Amino acid sequence: MGTYGYAAPEYVSTGHLYVKSDVYGFGVVLLEMLCGLRALDPSRPSEKLNLVNWAKPLLSDRRRLTQLMDSRLEGQYHARGAFRAAQLTLKCLAGEPKSRPSMKEVVEALEQIEAMKSKSKSREARRDSPSMPRGRGNSPRSDGARTNSRGR
């Protein structure tokens, strides 16, 4: 039995579950993580009562995505990774089960997003680490002295 707000539309309308019905529910959880909001909240304004209905148009628009993102995450993510996560969420929330990714594809997409984060951190570490200036023809020596292209 599906939980209201997380159950796939095909289950709500027909009572039939498909392999990708759980992908929809996972998409709702991803959306909650991005927004910092619950799937259903009667205390929200009527247009935001159902998180999926409110968020779907924002998930596909890179410029409007910041309206959707949890403000508590500000500065802790890269826009490109957030957009990729939003695109994945939108795919998981597709109305037709056959249009949703498999859970294997979801995991692969999440791993790619995580890899983007790791690459970004290593770039920042290289940028922030002190390095010896390298002028034209100069290369570092193991004893710390610099040599020109002729070894002097």
mmCIF file with all atom_site columns, C-alpha atoms in Angstrom:
data_model
loop_
_atom_site.group_PDB
_atom_site.id
_atom_site.type_symbol
_atom_site.label_atom_id
_atom_site.label_alt_id
_atom_site.label_comp_id
_atom_site.label_asym_id
_atom_site.label_entity_id
_atom_site.label_seq_id
_atom_site.pdbx_PDB_ins_code
_atom_site.Cartn_x
_atom_site.Cartn_y
_atom_site.Cartn_z
_atom_site.occupancy
_atom_site.B_iso_or_equiv
_atom_site.pdbx_formal_charge
_atom_site.auth_seq_id
_atom_site.auth_comp_id
_atom_site.auth_asym_id
_atom_site.auth_atom_id
_atom_site.pdbx_PDB_model_num
ATOM 1   C CA . MET A 1 1   ? 0.000  0.000  0.000   1.00 0.00 ? 1   MET A CA 1
ATOM 2   C CA . GLY A 1 2   ? 1.427  3.380  -1.008  1.00 0.00 ? 2   GLY A CA 1
ATOM 3   C CA . THR A 1 3   ? 1.831  6.345  1.287   1.00 0.00 ? 3   THR A CA 1
ATOM 4   C CA . TYR A 1 4   ? -0.133 9.384  0.155   1.00 0.00 ? 4   TYR A CA 1
ATOM 5   C CA . GLY A 1 5   ? 2.218  11.931 -1.354  1.00 0.00 ? 5   GLY A CA 1
ATOM 6   C CA . TYR A 1 6   ? 4.790  9.271  -2.239  1.00 0.00 ? 6   TYR A CA 1
ATOM 7   C CA . ALA A 1 7   ? 2.672  6.761  -4.159  1.00 0.00 ? 7   ALA A CA 1
ATOM 8   C CA . ALA A 1 8   ? 3.079  6.690  -7.932  1.00 0.00 ? 8   ALA A CA 1
ATOM 9   C CA . PRO A 1 9   ? 0.128  8.057  -9.930  1.00 0.00 ? 9   PRO A CA 1
ATOM 10  C CA . GLU A 1 10  ? -0.550 4.673  -11.562 1.00 0.00 ? 10  GLU A CA 1
ATOM 11  C CA . TYR A 1 11  ? -0.886 3.068  -8.149  1.00 0.00 ? 11  TYR A CA 1
ATOM 12  C CA . VAL A 1 12  ? -3.202 5.814  -6.895  1.00 0.00 ? 12  VAL A CA 1
ATOM 13  C CA . SER A 1 13  ? -5.459 5.539  -9.953  1.00 0.00 ? 13  SER A CA 1
ATOM 14  C CA . THR A 1 14  ? -5.453 1.762  -10.573 1.00 0.00 ? 14  THR A CA 1
ATOM 15  C CA . GLY A 1 15  ? -4.000 0.059  -7.511  1.00 0.00 ? 15  GLY A CA 1
ATOM 16  C CA . HIS A 1 16  ? -1.406 -1.647 -9.740  1.00 0.00 ? 16  HIS A CA 1
ATOM 17  C CA . LEU A 1 17  ? 2.259  -1.531 -8.831  1.00 0.00 ? 17  LEU A CA 1
ATOM 18  C CA . TYR A 1 18  ? 5.038  -1.650 -11.403 1.00 0.00 ? 18  TYR A CA 1
ATOM 19  C CA . VAL A 1 19  ? 8.786  -2.108 -11.055 1.00 0.00 ? 19  VAL A CA 1
ATOM 20  C CA . LYS A 1 20  ? 9.248  1.632  -11.463 1.00 0.00 ? 20  LYS A CA 1
ATOM 21  C CA . SER A 1 21  ? 6.502  2.626  -9.012  1.00 0.00 ? 21  SER A CA 1
ATOM 22  C CA . ASP A 1 22  ? 9.126  2.784  -6.264  1.00 0.00 ? 22  ASP A CA 1
ATOM 23  C CA . VAL A 1 23  ? 11.268 5.046  -8.448  1.00 0.00 ? 23  VAL A CA 1
ATOM 24  C CA . TYR A 1 24  ? 8.479  7.627  -8.256  1.00 0.00 ? 24  TYR A CA 1
ATOM 25  C CA . GLY A 1 25  ? 8.464  7.449  -4.451  1.00 0.00 ? 25  GLY A CA 1
ATOM 26  C CA . PHE A 1 26  ? 12.241 7.821  -4.425  1.00 0.00 ? 26  PHE A CA 1
ATOM 27  C CA . GLY A 1 27  ? 11.854 10.889 -6.653  1.00 0.00 ? 27  GLY A CA 1
ATOM 28  C CA . VAL A 1 28  ? 9.567  12.412 -4.028  1.00 0.00 ? 28  VAL A CA 1
ATOM 29  C CA . VAL A 1 29  ? 12.231 11.770 -1.371  1.00 0.00 ? 29  VAL A CA 1
ATOM 30  C CA . LEU A 1 30  ? 14.901 13.383 -3.601  1.00 0.00 ? 30  LEU A CA 1
ATOM 31  C CA . LEU A 1 31  ? 12.606 16.372 -4.034  1.00 0.00 ? 31  LEU A CA 1
ATOM 32  C CA . GLU A 1 32  ? 12.144 16.659 -0.270  1.00 0.00 ? 32  GLU A CA 1
ATOM 33  C CA . MET A 1 33  ? 15.922 16.635 0.149   1.00 0.00 ? 33  MET A CA 1
ATOM 34  C CA . LEU A 1 34  ? 16.421 19.366 -2.461  1.00 0.00 ? 34  LEU A CA 1
ATOM 35  C CA . CYS A 1 35  ? 13.662 21.578 -1.054  1.00 0.00 ? 35  CYS A CA 1
ATOM 36  C CA . GLY A 1 36  ? 13.825 20.820 2.630   1.00 0.00 ? 36  GLY A CA 1
ATOM 37  C CA . LEU A 1 37  ? 10.020 20.448 2.596   1.00 0.00 ? 37  LEU A CA 1
ATOM 38  C CA . ARG A 1 38  ? 7.663  17.522 3.201   1.00 0.00 ? 38  ARG A CA 1
ATOM 39  C CA . ALA A 1 39  ? 5.754  15.983 0.280   1.00 0.00 ? 39  ALA A CA 1
ATOM 40  C CA . LEU A 1 40  ? 2.442  17.110 1.755   1.00 0.00 ? 40  LEU A CA 1
ATOM 41  C CA . ASP A 1 41  ? 1.991  19.887 4.277   1.00 0.00 ? 41  ASP A CA 1
ATOM 42  C CA . PRO A 1 42  ? -1.475 21.292 4.997   1.00 0.00 ? 42  PRO A CA 1
ATOM 43  C CA . SER A 1 43  ? 0.098  24.355 6.637   1.00 0.00 ? 43  SER A CA 1
ATOM 44  C CA . ARG A 1 44  ? 1.636  25.500 3.321   1.00 0.00 ? 44  ARG A CA 1
ATOM 45  C CA . PRO A 1 45  ? -0.203 27.823 0.917   1.00 0.00 ? 45  PRO A CA 1
ATOM 46  C CA . SER A 1 46  ? -2.583 25.925 -1.387  1.00 0.00 ? 46  SER A CA 1
ATOM 47  C CA . GLU A 1 47  ? -0.289 26.188 -4.449  1.00 0.00 ? 47  GLU A CA 1
ATOM 48  C CA . LYS A 1 48  ? 2.510  24.514 -2.452  1.00 0.00 ? 48  LYS A CA 1
ATOM 49  C CA . LEU A 1 49  ? 0.332  21.981 -0.606  1.00 0.00 ? 49  LEU A CA 1
ATOM 50  C CA . ASN A 1 50  ? 1.440  19.144 -2.924  1.00 0.00 ? 50  ASN A CA 1
ATOM 51  C CA . LEU A 1 51  ? 5.209  19.519 -3.275  1.00 0.00 ? 51  LEU A CA 1
ATOM 52  C CA . VAL A 1 52  ? 5.458  17.529 -6.528  1.00 0.00 ? 52  VAL A CA 1
ATOM 53  C CA . ASN A 1 53  ? 2.829  19.615 -8.331  1.00 0.00 ? 53  ASN A CA 1
ATOM 54  C CA . TRP A 1 54  ? 4.434  22.863 -7.187  1.00 0.00 ? 54  TRP A CA 1
ATOM 55  C CA . ALA A 1 55  ? 8.040  21.855 -7.870  1.00 0.00 ? 55  ALA A CA 1
ATOM 56  C CA . LYS A 1 56  ? 7.860  20.114 -11.255 1.00 0.00 ? 56  LYS A CA 1
ATOM 57  C CA . PRO A 1 57  ? 7.986  23.337 -13.335 1.00 0.00 ? 57  PRO A CA 1
ATOM 58  C CA . LEU A 1 58  ? 10.916 24.628 -11.260 1.00 0.00 ? 58  LEU A CA 1
ATOM 59  C CA . LEU A 1 59  ? 12.946 21.421 -11.584 1.00 0.00 ? 59  LEU A CA 1
ATOM 60  C CA . SER A 1 60  ? 13.408 21.865 -15.317 1.00 0.00 ? 60  SER A CA 1
ATOM 61  C CA . ASP A 1 61  ? 14.386 25.554 -15.208 1.00 0.00 ? 61  ASP A CA 1
ATOM 62  C CA . ARG A 1 62  ? 18.011 26.175 -14.256 1.00 0.00 ? 62  ARG A CA 1
ATOM 63  C CA . ARG A 1 63  ? 17.348 29.850 -13.448 1.00 0.00 ? 63  ARG A CA 1
ATOM 64  C CA . ARG A 1 64  ? 14.339 29.163 -11.218 1.00 0.00 ? 64  ARG A CA 1
ATOM 65  C CA . LEU A 1 65  ? 15.902 26.207 -9.425  1.00 0.00 ? 65  LEU A CA 1
ATOM 66  C CA . THR A 1 66  ? 17.170 28.464 -6.627  1.00 0.00 ? 66  THR A CA 1
ATOM 67  C CA . GLN A 1 67  ? 13.515 29.186 -5.707  1.00 0.00 ? 67  GLN A CA 1
ATOM 68  C CA . LEU A 1 68  ? 13.133 25.490 -4.986  1.00 0.00 ? 68  LEU A CA 1
ATOM 69  C CA . MET A 1 69  ? 16.419 24.705 -3.217  1.00 0.00 ? 69  MET A CA 1
ATOM 70  C CA . ASP A 1 70  ? 16.515 24.480 0.577   1.00 0.00 ? 70  ASP A CA 1
ATOM 71  C CA . SER A 1 71  ? 18.027 27.759 1.786   1.00 0.00 ? 71  SER A CA 1
ATOM 72  C CA . ARG A 1 72  ? 19.850 25.818 4.532   1.00 0.00 ? 72  ARG A CA 1
ATOM 73  C CA . LEU A 1 73  ? 21.978 24.240 1.775   1.00 0.00 ? 73  LEU A CA 1
ATOM 74  C CA . GLU A 1 74  ? 23.112 27.601 0.416   1.00 0.00 ? 74  GLU A CA 1
ATOM 75  C CA . GLY A 1 75  ? 26.809 27.610 -0.388  1.00 0.00 ? 75  GLY A CA 1
ATOM 76  C CA . GLN A 1 76  ? 27.103 23.847 0.127   1.00 0.00 ? 76  GLN A CA 1
ATOM 77  C CA . TYR A 1 77  ? 26.445 22.736 -3.438  1.00 0.00 ? 77  TYR A CA 1
ATOM 78  C CA . HIS A 1 78  ? 27.449 23.637 -6.953  1.00 0.00 ? 78  HIS A CA 1
ATOM 79  C CA . ALA A 1 79  ? 24.749 24.872 -9.303  1.00 0.00 ? 79  ALA A CA 1
ATOM 80  C CA . ARG A 1 80  ? 25.644 22.275 -11.932 1.00 0.00 ? 80  ARG A CA 1
ATOM 81  C CA . GLY A 1 81  ? 25.300 19.395 -9.465  1.00 0.00 ? 81  GLY A CA 1
ATOM 82  C CA . ALA A 1 82  ? 22.028 20.796 -8.127  1.00 0.00 ? 82  ALA A CA 1
ATOM 83  C CA . PHE A 1 83  ? 20.644 21.034 -11.648 1.00 0.00 ? 83  PHE A CA 1
ATOM 84  C CA . ARG A 1 84  ? 21.694 17.447 -12.410 1.00 0.00 ? 84  ARG A CA 1
ATOM 85  C CA . ALA A 1 85  ? 19.979 16.317 -9.186  1.00 0.00 ? 85  ALA A CA 1
ATOM 86  C CA . ALA A 1 86  ? 16.870 18.289 -10.182 1.00 0.00 ? 86  ALA A CA 1
ATOM 87  C CA . GLN A 1 87  ? 16.854 16.666 -13.629 1.00 0.00 ? 87  GLN A CA 1
ATOM 88  C CA . LEU A 1 88  ? 17.151 13.222 -12.054 1.00 0.00 ? 88  LEU A CA 1
ATOM 89  C CA . THR A 1 89  ? 14.301 14.041 -9.676  1.00 0.00 ? 89  THR A CA 1
ATOM 90  C CA . LEU A 1 90  ? 12.125 15.142 -12.583 1.00 0.00 ? 90  LEU A CA 1
ATOM 91  C CA . LYS A 1 91  ? 12.832 11.880 -14.435 1.00 0.00 ? 91  LYS A CA 1
ATOM 92  C CA . CYS A 1 92  ? 11.898 9.870  -11.339 1.00 0.00 ? 92  CYS A CA 1
ATOM 93  C CA . LEU A 1 93  ? 8.627  11.809 -11.085 1.00 0.00 ? 93  LEU A CA 1
ATOM 94  C CA . ALA A 1 94  ? 7.572  11.092 -14.683 1.00 0.00 ? 94  ALA A CA 1
ATOM 95  C CA . GLY A 1 95  ? 3.865  10.304 -14.939 1.00 0.00 ? 95  GLY A CA 1
ATOM 96  C CA . GLU A 1 96  ? 4.377  7.118  -16.958 1.00 0.00 ? 96  GLU A CA 1
ATOM 97  C CA . PRO A 1 97  ? 6.374  4.297  -15.330 1.00 0.00 ? 97  PRO A CA 1
ATOM 98  C CA . LYS A 1 98  ? 8.173  3.462  -18.588 1.00 0.00 ? 98  LYS A CA 1
ATOM 99  C CA . SER A 1 99  ? 9.490  7.047  -18.733 1.00 0.00 ? 99  SER A CA 1
ATOM 100 C CA . ARG A 1 100 ? 11.184 6.758  -15.335 1.00 0.00 ? 100 ARG A CA 1
ATOM 101 C CA . PRO A 1 101 ? 14.773 5.563  -14.970 1.00 0.00 ? 101 PRO A CA 1
ATOM 102 C CA . SER A 1 102 ? 15.543 2.216  -13.389 1.00 0.00 ? 102 SER A CA 1
ATOM 103 C CA . MET A 1 103 ? 16.950 2.294  -9.862  1.00 0.00 ? 103 MET A CA 1
ATOM 104 C CA . LYS A 1 104 ? 20.278 1.205  -11.360 1.00 0.00 ? 104 LYS A CA 1
ATOM 105 C CA . GLU A 1 105 ? 20.218 4.321  -13.563 1.00 0.00 ? 105 GLU A CA 1
ATOM 106 C CA . VAL A 1 106 ? 19.267 6.447  -10.545 1.00 0.00 ? 106 VAL A CA 1
ATOM 107 C CA . VAL A 1 107 ? 22.255 5.123  -8.582  1.00 0.00 ? 107 VAL A CA 1
ATOM 108 C CA . GLU A 1 108 ? 24.585 5.747  -11.540 1.00 0.00 ? 108 GLU A CA 1
ATOM 109 C CA . ALA A 1 109 ? 23.308 9.327  -11.882 1.00 0.00 ? 109 ALA A CA 1
ATOM 110 C CA . LEU A 1 110 ? 23.766 9.964  -8.153  1.00 0.00 ? 110 LEU A CA 1
ATOM 111 C CA . GLU A 1 111 ? 27.309 8.567  -8.351  1.00 0.00 ? 111 GLU A CA 1
ATOM 112 C CA . GLN A 1 112 ? 28.063 10.933 -11.248 1.00 0.00 ? 112 GLN A CA 1
ATOM 113 C CA . ILE A 1 113 ? 26.772 13.872 -9.210  1.00 0.00 ? 113 ILE A CA 1
ATOM 114 C CA . GLU A 1 114 ? 28.916 12.779 -6.259  1.00 0.00 ? 114 GLU A CA 1
ATOM 115 C CA . ALA A 1 115 ? 31.942 12.469 -8.575  1.00 0.00 ? 115 ALA A CA 1
ATOM 116 C CA . MET A 1 116 ? 31.360 16.063 -9.714  1.00 0.00 ? 116 MET A CA 1
ATOM 117 C CA . LYS A 1 117 ? 31.549 17.125 -6.064  1.00 0.00 ? 117 LYS A CA 1
ATOM 118 C CA . SER A 1 118 ? 34.786 15.185 -5.531  1.00 0.00 ? 118 SER A CA 1
ATOM 119 C CA . LYS A 1 119 ? 36.392 16.638 -8.670  1.00 0.00 ? 119 LYS A CA 1
ATOM 120 C CA . SER A 1 120 ? 35.399 20.120 -7.585  1.00 0.00 ? 120 SER A CA 1
ATOM 121 C CA . LYS A 1 121 ? 36.941 19.608 -4.135  1.00 0.00 ? 121 LYS A CA 1
ATOM 122 C CA . SER A 1 122 ? 40.223 18.369 -5.623  1.00 0.00 ? 122 SER A CA 1
ATOM 123 C CA . ARG A 1 123 ? 40.312 21.392 -7.962  1.00 0.00 ? 123 ARG A CA 1
ATOM 124 C CA . GLU A 1 124 ? 39.760 23.693 -4.974  1.00 0.00 ? 124 GLU A CA 1
ATOM 125 C CA . ALA A 1 125 ? 42.519 21.931 -3.026  1.00 0.00 ? 125 ALA A CA 1
ATOM 126 C CA . ARG A 1 126 ? 44.972 22.356 -5.916  1.00 0.00 ? 126 ARG A CA 1
ATOM 127 C CA . ARG A 1 127 ? 43.979 25.997 -6.303  1.00 0.00 ? 127 ARG A CA 1
ATOM 128 C CA . ASP A 1 128 ? 44.329 26.706 -2.579  1.00 0.00 ? 128 ASP A CA 1
ATOM 129 C CA . SER A 1 129 ? 47.611 24.829 -2.047  1.00 0.00 ? 129 SER A CA 1
ATOM 130 C CA . PRO A 1 130 ? 50.802 26.883 -2.124  1.00 0.00 ? 130 PRO A CA 1
ATOM 131 C CA . SER A 1 131 ? 52.849 26.166 -5.196  1.00 0.00 ? 131 SER A CA 1
ATOM 132 C CA . MET A 1 132 ? 56.170 27.358 -6.472  1.00 0.00 ? 132 MET A CA 1
ATOM 133 C CA . PRO A 1 133 ? 55.890 29.914 -9.245  1.00 0.00 ? 133 PRO A CA 1
ATOM 134 C CA . ARG A 1 134 ? 56.970 28.453 -12.523 1.00 0.00 ? 134 ARG A CA 1
ATOM 135 C CA . GLY A 1 135 ? 58.262 30.899 -15.037 1.00 0.00 ? 135 GLY A CA 1
ATOM 136 C CA . ARG A 1 136 ? 59.134 30.190 -18.637 1.00 0.00 ? 136 ARG A CA 1
ATOM 137 C CA . GLY A 1 137 ? 61.907 27.625 -18.807 1.00 0.00 ? 137 GLY A CA 1
ATOM 138 C CA . ASN A 1 138 ? 61.997 27.106 -15.039 1.00 0.00 ? 138 ASN A CA 1
ATOM 139 C CA . SER A 1 139 ? 61.266 23.771 -13.427 1.00 0.00 ? 139 SER A CA 1
ATOM 140 C CA . PRO A 1 140 ? 61.378 22.665 -9.785  1.00 0.00 ? 140 PRO A CA 1
ATOM 141 C CA . ARG A 1 141 ? 64.357 20.624 -8.510  1.00 0.00 ? 141 ARG A CA 1
ATOM 142 C CA . SER A 1 142 ? 64.164 18.103 -5.717  1.00 0.00 ? 142 SER A CA 1
ATOM 143 C CA . ASP A 1 143 ? 66.421 20.263 -3.495  1.00 0.00 ? 143 ASP A CA 1
ATOM 144 C CA . GLY A 1 144 ? 64.030 23.202 -3.791  1.00 0.00 ? 144 GLY A CA 1
ATOM 145 C CA . ALA A 1 145 ? 66.259 25.258 -6.076  1.00 0.00 ? 145 ALA A CA 1
ATOM 146 C CA . ARG A 1 146 ? 65.025 26.236 -9.493  1.00 0.00 ? 146 ARG A CA 1
ATOM 147 C CA . THR A 1 147 ? 66.775 25.505 -12.753 1.00 0.00 ? 147 THR A CA 1
ATOM 148 C CA . ASN A 1 148 ? 66.335 26.960 -16.179 1.00 0.00 ? 148 ASN A CA 1
ATOM 149 C CA . SER A 1 149 ? 65.826 24.871 -19.294 1.00 0.00 ? 149 SER A CA 1
ATOM 150 C CA . ARG A 1 150 ? 69.627 24.290 -19.584 1.00 0.00 ? 150 ARG A CA 1
ATOM 151 C CA . GLY A 1 151 ? 69.845 22.797 -16.073 1.00 0.00 ? 151 GLY A CA 1
ATOM 152 C CA . ARG A 1 152 ? 71.475 25.891 -14.493 1.00 0.00 ? 152 ARG A CA 1
#
